[in-house]
Amino acid sequence: MARSKKEPEKVEKTGQTYVEPLETVLHSSMLPYAEFVILDRALPRVEDGLKPVQRRILYTMNEMGLTPDKPHKKSARIVGDCMGKYHPHGDSSVYDAMVRMAQDFNMGKTLVNGHGNFGSVDGDPAAAMRYTEARLEPLALELLRDIDKETVPFSLNFDDSLKEPDILPGRFPNLLVNGASGIAVGLATNIPTHNLEEVINGVVAYIDNPAISLSEMMKYIPSPDFPTGGIIIANELIQAYKTGRGKITLRAKITAEETESGKTNLIITELPYQVNKAQLMRKIAEMREEKKDELA
């Protein structure tokens, strides 16, 4: 006896509301949303190592002529131009992204040269955008160079009135130099920063030998290089480079200093990446008050 086929569920119209099966809605709505978040918001492109908001900020500043040899301009002007032309989202998200590209304790190499209070390693926030000023760093020009020579594809902006680059030309591997972090739908990334000179040497070695092994490449790029220093405990480093998954353990760099009274002071000269110095000092003070001998 032939099996009867299940009748497809019909779409019912109730007033202005359309009732559809959940699996249909998920297939037609969730996938495009996930694709948008992955490609157009949360994760950087491999080619230039930038998220869309970062790329649009740098392109806006380049269009404004904010090269390193020109005076700084108000951050509010830059944010306004970027929002109005290319990035129609909240001004705080644009400003926060620009501030981060100017912080030498967050970036391997800064791409924005900030003038004013752009935050600190103590966790202090940047001043309001109406007070601070910015321009491009020299290294940012290497991401933008030859952009007007049809080196990269362009697409229409959100209202089809202007064109913006899909990627920047990128004359150095910014994804490795400055790292990246982001959480999308079902995907996430967290790439550490690396030393610019070591990365360039690695690129040259790869050009000379495209079949270069991981062990040979690690002679040129031995480990990440964080802007705040620290000591890397390389227990999973090779596995992380090999598979793209792994954990990097960082410790502060500490030296012991004898005082005239015979006591020993521990001097912290380098902090692990993204450790808040003010919170660390507060925690040390609390432990001292509790008379704890072990600091680990």
Short mmCIF file of C-alpha atoms in Angstrom, two decimals:
data_model
loop_
_atom_site.label_atom_id
_atom_site.label_comp_id
_atom_site.label_asym_id
_atom_site.label_seq_id
_atom_site.Cartn_x
_atom_site.Cartn_y
_atom_site.Cartn_z
CA MET A 1 0.00 0.00 0.00
CA ALA A 2 1.46 3.32 -1.00
CA ARG A 3 2.23 5.69 1.83
CA SER A 4 0.20 8.85 1.78
CA LYS A 5 2.23 11.97 1.46
CA LYS A 6 1.88 14.53 4.19
CA GLU A 7 0.11 17.62 3.00
CA PRO A 8 2.33 20.72 3.28
CA GLU A 9 1.24 23.18 5.90
CA LYS A 10 -0.47 26.15 4.44
CA VAL A 11 0.35 29.72 5.22
CA GLU A 12 -2.58 31.32 6.97
CA LYS A 13 -3.30 35.01 6.75
CA THR A 14 -4.73 36.53 9.90
CA GLY A 15 -5.32 40.21 9.42
CA GLN A 16 -1.85 41.57 8.61
CA THR A 17 -0.06 38.61 10.25
CA TYR A 18 1.16 35.61 8.27
CA VAL A 19 1.44 32.34 10.22
CA GLU A 20 4.11 29.98 8.85
CA PRO A 21 5.72 26.76 10.12
CA LEU A 22 8.77 27.37 12.33
CA GLU A 23 11.13 25.35 10.12
CA THR A 24 10.22 27.51 7.14
CA VAL A 25 10.86 30.71 9.04
CA LEU A 26 14.19 29.46 10.38
CA HIS A 27 15.39 28.42 6.95
CA SER A 28 14.39 31.64 5.23
CA SER A 29 15.28 34.10 8.01
CA MET A 30 17.98 32.68 10.27
CA LEU A 31 20.47 31.76 7.57
CA PRO A 32 20.48 35.19 5.88
CA TYR A 33 20.75 36.82 9.30
CA ALA A 34 23.68 34.60 10.29
CA GLU A 35 25.41 35.27 6.98
CA PHE A 36 24.97 39.02 7.44
CA VAL A 37 26.38 38.99 10.97
CA ILE A 38 29.33 36.81 9.96
CA LEU A 39 30.28 38.71 6.81
CA ASP A 40 29.12 42.26 7.50
CA ARG A 41 29.47 42.91 11.18
CA ALA A 42 31.19 40.66 13.71
CA LEU A 43 34.18 38.98 12.06
CA PRO A 44 37.14 40.46 10.17
CA ARG A 45 38.11 39.64 6.60
CA VAL A 46 41.33 37.67 6.16
CA GLU A 47 42.49 39.95 3.34
CA ASP A 48 42.82 43.14 5.41
CA GLY A 49 42.13 41.91 8.96
CA LEU A 50 39.37 44.49 9.47
CA LYS A 51 35.75 44.36 10.52
CA PRO A 52 33.36 46.45 8.40
CA VAL A 53 33.20 49.28 10.94
CA GLN A 54 37.01 49.48 11.14
CA ARG A 55 37.34 49.43 7.36
CA ARG A 56 34.75 52.17 6.98
CA ILE A 57 36.45 54.36 9.59
CA LEU A 58 39.83 54.11 7.88
CA TYR A 59 38.30 54.69 4.46
CA THR A 60 36.37 57.72 5.77
CA MET A 61 39.53 59.19 7.29
CA ASN A 62 41.38 58.62 4.04
CA GLU A 63 38.58 60.35 2.10
CA MET A 64 38.83 63.27 4.55
CA GLY A 65 42.55 63.56 3.85
CA LEU A 66 43.58 62.84 7.45
CA THR A 67 47.07 61.62 6.55
CA PRO A 68 49.88 61.68 9.14
CA ASP A 69 51.24 64.97 7.76
CA LYS A 70 47.90 66.77 8.22
CA PRO A 71 46.40 68.21 11.43
CA HIS A 72 44.10 66.09 13.58
CA LYS A 73 40.35 66.56 13.20
CA LYS A 74 37.59 66.20 15.75
CA SER A 75 36.55 62.61 16.34
CA ALA A 76 32.89 63.66 16.19
CA ARG A 77 33.40 64.85 12.61
CA ILE A 78 34.99 61.53 11.61
CA VAL A 79 32.26 59.50 13.32
CA GLY A 80 29.54 61.62 11.72
CA ASP A 81 30.99 61.24 8.23
CA CYS A 82 31.40 57.49 8.68
CA MET A 83 27.83 57.05 9.95
CA GLY A 84 26.25 59.28 7.33
CA LYS A 85 28.07 57.76 4.37
CA TYR A 86 28.88 54.13 5.13
CA HIS A 87 27.88 52.83 8.58
CA PRO A 88 24.28 53.68 9.59
CA HIS A 89 24.49 52.40 13.16
CA GLY A 90 25.00 53.94 16.59
CA ASP A 91 27.67 56.59 17.00
CA SER A 92 29.07 54.87 20.09
CA SER A 93 29.92 51.69 18.16
CA VAL A 94 31.80 53.72 15.54
CA TYR A 95 33.65 55.81 18.12
CA ASP A 96 34.55 52.79 20.28
CA ALA A 97 36.03 51.03 17.24
CA MET A 98 38.07 54.12 16.34
CA VAL A 99 39.29 54.52 19.92
CA ARG A 100 40.48 50.91 20.02
CA MET A 101 42.51 51.38 16.84
CA ALA A 102 44.32 54.24 18.61
CA GLN A 103 45.16 52.35 21.83
CA ASP A 104 48.73 51.08 21.88
CA PHE A 105 47.90 48.70 24.75
CA ASN A 106 45.24 46.93 22.65
CA MET A 107 46.74 47.01 19.15
CA GLY A 108 49.97 45.42 17.97
CA LYS A 109 50.40 48.48 15.74
CA THR A 110 47.97 51.39 16.03
CA LEU A 111 46.15 52.46 12.87
CA VAL A 112 44.68 55.69 14.24
CA ASN A 113 46.72 58.47 15.83
CA GLY A 114 44.63 59.90 18.64
CA HIS A 115 45.02 63.34 20.20
CA GLY A 116 43.49 63.65 23.65
CA ASN A 117 42.27 61.11 26.17
CA PHE A 118 41.84 57.77 24.39
CA GLY A 119 41.65 55.61 27.52
CA SER A 120 44.32 53.77 29.47
CA VAL A 121 45.46 50.33 30.56
CA ASP A 122 43.75 51.08 33.90
CA GLY A 123 40.40 50.73 32.18
CA ASP A 124 39.69 54.47 32.01
CA PRO A 125 37.27 55.27 29.16
CA ALA A 126 38.15 57.67 26.37
CA ALA A 127 36.89 61.22 26.52
CA ALA A 128 33.75 62.10 24.59
CA MET A 129 34.18 62.35 20.83
CA ARG A 130 33.58 66.10 20.91
CA TYR A 131 36.83 66.53 22.86
CA THR A 132 39.22 64.14 21.11
CA GLU A 133 40.86 64.39 17.69
CA ALA A 134 42.40 61.85 15.33
CA ARG A 135 44.21 61.19 12.08
CA LEU A 136 45.69 58.15 10.34
CA GLU A 137 48.89 56.47 11.45
CA PRO A 138 51.61 55.94 8.80
CA LEU A 139 51.03 52.17 8.91
CA ALA A 140 47.34 52.66 8.09
CA LEU A 141 48.39 54.18 4.77
CA GLU A 142 49.90 50.80 3.86
CA LEU A 143 46.42 49.29 4.19
CA LEU A 144 44.94 52.02 1.98
CA ARG A 145 47.68 52.53 -0.59
CA ASP A 146 46.61 52.22 -4.25
CA ILE A 147 42.94 51.96 -3.30
CA ASP A 148 42.12 54.38 -6.12
CA LYS A 149 43.81 52.17 -8.75
CA GLU A 150 41.10 49.49 -9.02
CA THR A 151 43.02 47.15 -6.73
CA VAL A 152 39.94 46.05 -4.74
CA PRO A 153 36.22 45.63 -5.50
CA PHE A 154 33.75 48.32 -4.44
CA SER A 155 30.05 48.03 -3.59
CA LEU A 156 27.24 50.52 -3.12
CA ASN A 157 26.68 51.82 0.39
CA PHE A 158 23.48 51.37 2.39
CA ASP A 159 21.46 53.96 0.41
CA ASP A 160 23.11 53.34 -2.98
CA SER A 161 24.45 56.89 -3.10
CA LEU A 162 28.18 56.14 -2.71
CA LYS A 163 30.62 53.29 -3.24
CA GLU A 164 32.77 51.77 -0.52
CA PRO A 165 35.54 49.13 -0.68
CA ASP A 166 34.69 45.53 0.14
CA ILE A 167 38.26 45.13 1.45
CA LEU A 168 41.34 47.35 1.65
CA PRO A 169 44.46 46.63 -0.47
CA GLY A 170 46.43 45.70 2.68
CA ARG A 171 50.16 45.73 1.98
CA PHE A 172 50.90 43.83 5.20
CA PRO A 173 49.10 40.95 7.05
CA ASN A 174 47.06 43.10 9.43
CA LEU A 175 45.04 40.11 10.67
CA LEU A 176 48.16 38.63 12.29
CA VAL A 177 49.82 41.90 13.29
CA ASN A 178 46.83 43.36 15.11
CA GLY A 179 44.89 40.19 15.79
CA ALA A 180 41.12 40.06 15.90
CA SER A 181 38.24 39.07 18.13
CA GLY A 182 34.55 38.74 17.42
CA ILE A 183 31.46 36.68 18.10
CA ALA A 184 29.03 35.97 15.28
CA VAL A 185 26.13 33.53 14.89
CA GLY A 186 27.59 30.09 15.54
CA LEU A 187 31.14 31.32 14.94
CA ALA A 188 33.74 33.19 16.96
CA THR A 189 37.36 34.19 16.57
CA ASN A 190 40.13 35.36 18.86
CA ILE A 191 43.47 35.86 17.09
CA PRO A 192 46.40 37.28 19.11
CA THR A 193 48.67 40.09 17.96
CA HIS A 194 52.08 39.34 16.41
CA ASN A 195 55.35 41.16 15.80
CA LEU A 196 55.28 43.07 12.50
CA GLU A 197 58.88 42.28 11.54
CA GLU A 198 58.47 38.58 12.32
CA VAL A 199 55.25 38.40 10.30
CA ILE A 200 56.87 40.08 7.28
CA ASN A 201 59.79 37.64 7.51
CA GLY A 202 57.27 34.80 7.61
CA VAL A 203 55.51 36.15 4.52
CA VAL A 204 58.81 36.33 2.63
CA ALA A 205 59.63 32.75 3.68
CA TYR A 206 56.20 31.57 2.47
CA ILE A 207 56.67 33.32 -0.88
CA ASP A 208 60.03 31.61 -1.29
CA ASN A 209 58.59 28.24 -0.24
CA PRO A 210 54.78 27.86 -0.43
CA ALA A 211 55.10 24.32 0.97
CA ILE A 212 56.85 25.52 4.14
CA SER A 213 56.04 23.43 7.22
CA LEU A 214 54.67 24.76 10.50
CA SER A 215 57.92 24.05 12.35
CA GLU A 216 59.89 25.96 9.73
CA MET A 217 57.43 28.87 9.78
CA MET A 218 57.69 29.09 13.56
CA LYS A 219 61.37 29.88 13.15
CA TYR A 220 60.20 33.18 11.68
CA ILE A 221 57.02 33.65 13.74
CA PRO A 222 57.79 31.84 17.01
CA SER A 223 54.84 33.13 19.02
CA PRO A 224 52.33 35.95 19.44
CA ASP A 225 53.70 39.33 20.52
CA PHE A 226 51.41 41.27 22.81
CA PRO A 227 51.60 45.08 23.14
CA THR A 228 51.76 44.97 26.94
CA GLY A 229 54.45 42.27 27.01
CA GLY A 230 54.25 39.38 29.44
CA ILE A 231 55.60 35.84 29.37
CA ILE A 232 53.90 33.21 27.19
CA ILE A 233 53.55 29.72 28.62
CA ALA A 234 53.71 27.80 25.33
CA ASN A 235 51.99 24.61 26.44
CA GLU A 236 49.36 24.65 23.65
CA LEU A 237 50.97 27.10 21.24
CA ILE A 238 51.97 24.63 18.52
CA GLN A 239 48.54 23.00 18.65
CA ALA A 240 46.87 26.41 18.37
CA TYR A 241 48.89 27.31 15.28
CA LYS A 242 48.29 23.88 13.75
CA THR A 243 44.52 23.63 14.26
CA GLY A 244 43.40 27.19 14.90
CA ARG A 245 42.15 26.14 18.33
CA GLY A 246 44.01 26.37 21.59
CA LYS A 247 44.70 28.36 24.72
CA ILE A 248 47.60 30.73 25.31
CA THR A 249 48.61 31.25 28.93
CA LEU A 250 50.21 34.58 29.79
CA ARG A 251 52.02 35.66 32.93
CA ALA A 252 53.28 39.00 34.09
CA LYS A 253 57.00 39.73 34.03
CA ILE A 254 58.25 40.27 37.56
CA THR A 255 61.67 41.16 38.93
CA ALA A 256 62.79 41.05 42.55
CA GLU A 257 64.44 44.10 44.09
CA GLU A 258 66.18 44.16 47.45
CA THR A 259 65.59 47.24 49.62
CA GLU A 260 67.96 48.83 52.13
CA SER A 261 65.84 47.49 54.96
CA GLY A 262 66.39 43.93 53.78
CA LYS A 263 62.93 43.41 52.36
CA THR A 264 62.26 42.19 48.84
CA ASN A 265 60.00 44.13 46.50
CA LEU A 266 58.39 42.45 43.51
CA ILE A 267 58.39 44.83 40.54
CA ILE A 268 55.83 44.05 37.80
CA THR A 269 57.31 45.40 34.57
CA GLU A 270 54.98 43.76 32.01
CA LEU A 271 51.32 42.80 32.29
CA PRO A 272 49.42 40.04 30.48
CA TYR A 273 47.38 41.25 27.52
CA GLN A 274 44.13 43.06 28.39
CA VAL A 275 44.65 42.83 32.14
CA ASN A 276 43.22 45.89 33.88
CA LYS A 277 46.09 47.39 35.89
CA ALA A 278 43.86 49.26 38.33
CA GLN A 279 41.84 46.14 39.13
CA LEU A 280 45.04 44.12 39.53
CA MET A 281 46.46 46.64 42.02
CA ARG A 282 43.17 46.65 43.92
CA LYS A 283 43.24 42.86 44.12
CA ILE A 284 46.86 42.85 45.34
CA ALA A 285 45.97 45.41 48.00
CA GLU A 286 43.02 43.29 49.15
CA MET A 287 45.20 40.20 49.40
CA ARG A 288 47.77 42.15 51.36
CA GLU A 289 45.12 43.28 53.79
CA GLU A 290 44.01 39.70 54.22
CA LYS A 291 47.66 38.83 54.95
CA LYS A 292 47.83 36.20 52.27
CA ASP A 293 51.32 35.04 51.53
CA GLU A 294 50.69 33.41 48.16
CA LEU A 295 49.87 35.67 45.24
CA ALA A 296 48.86 32.97 42.80
#
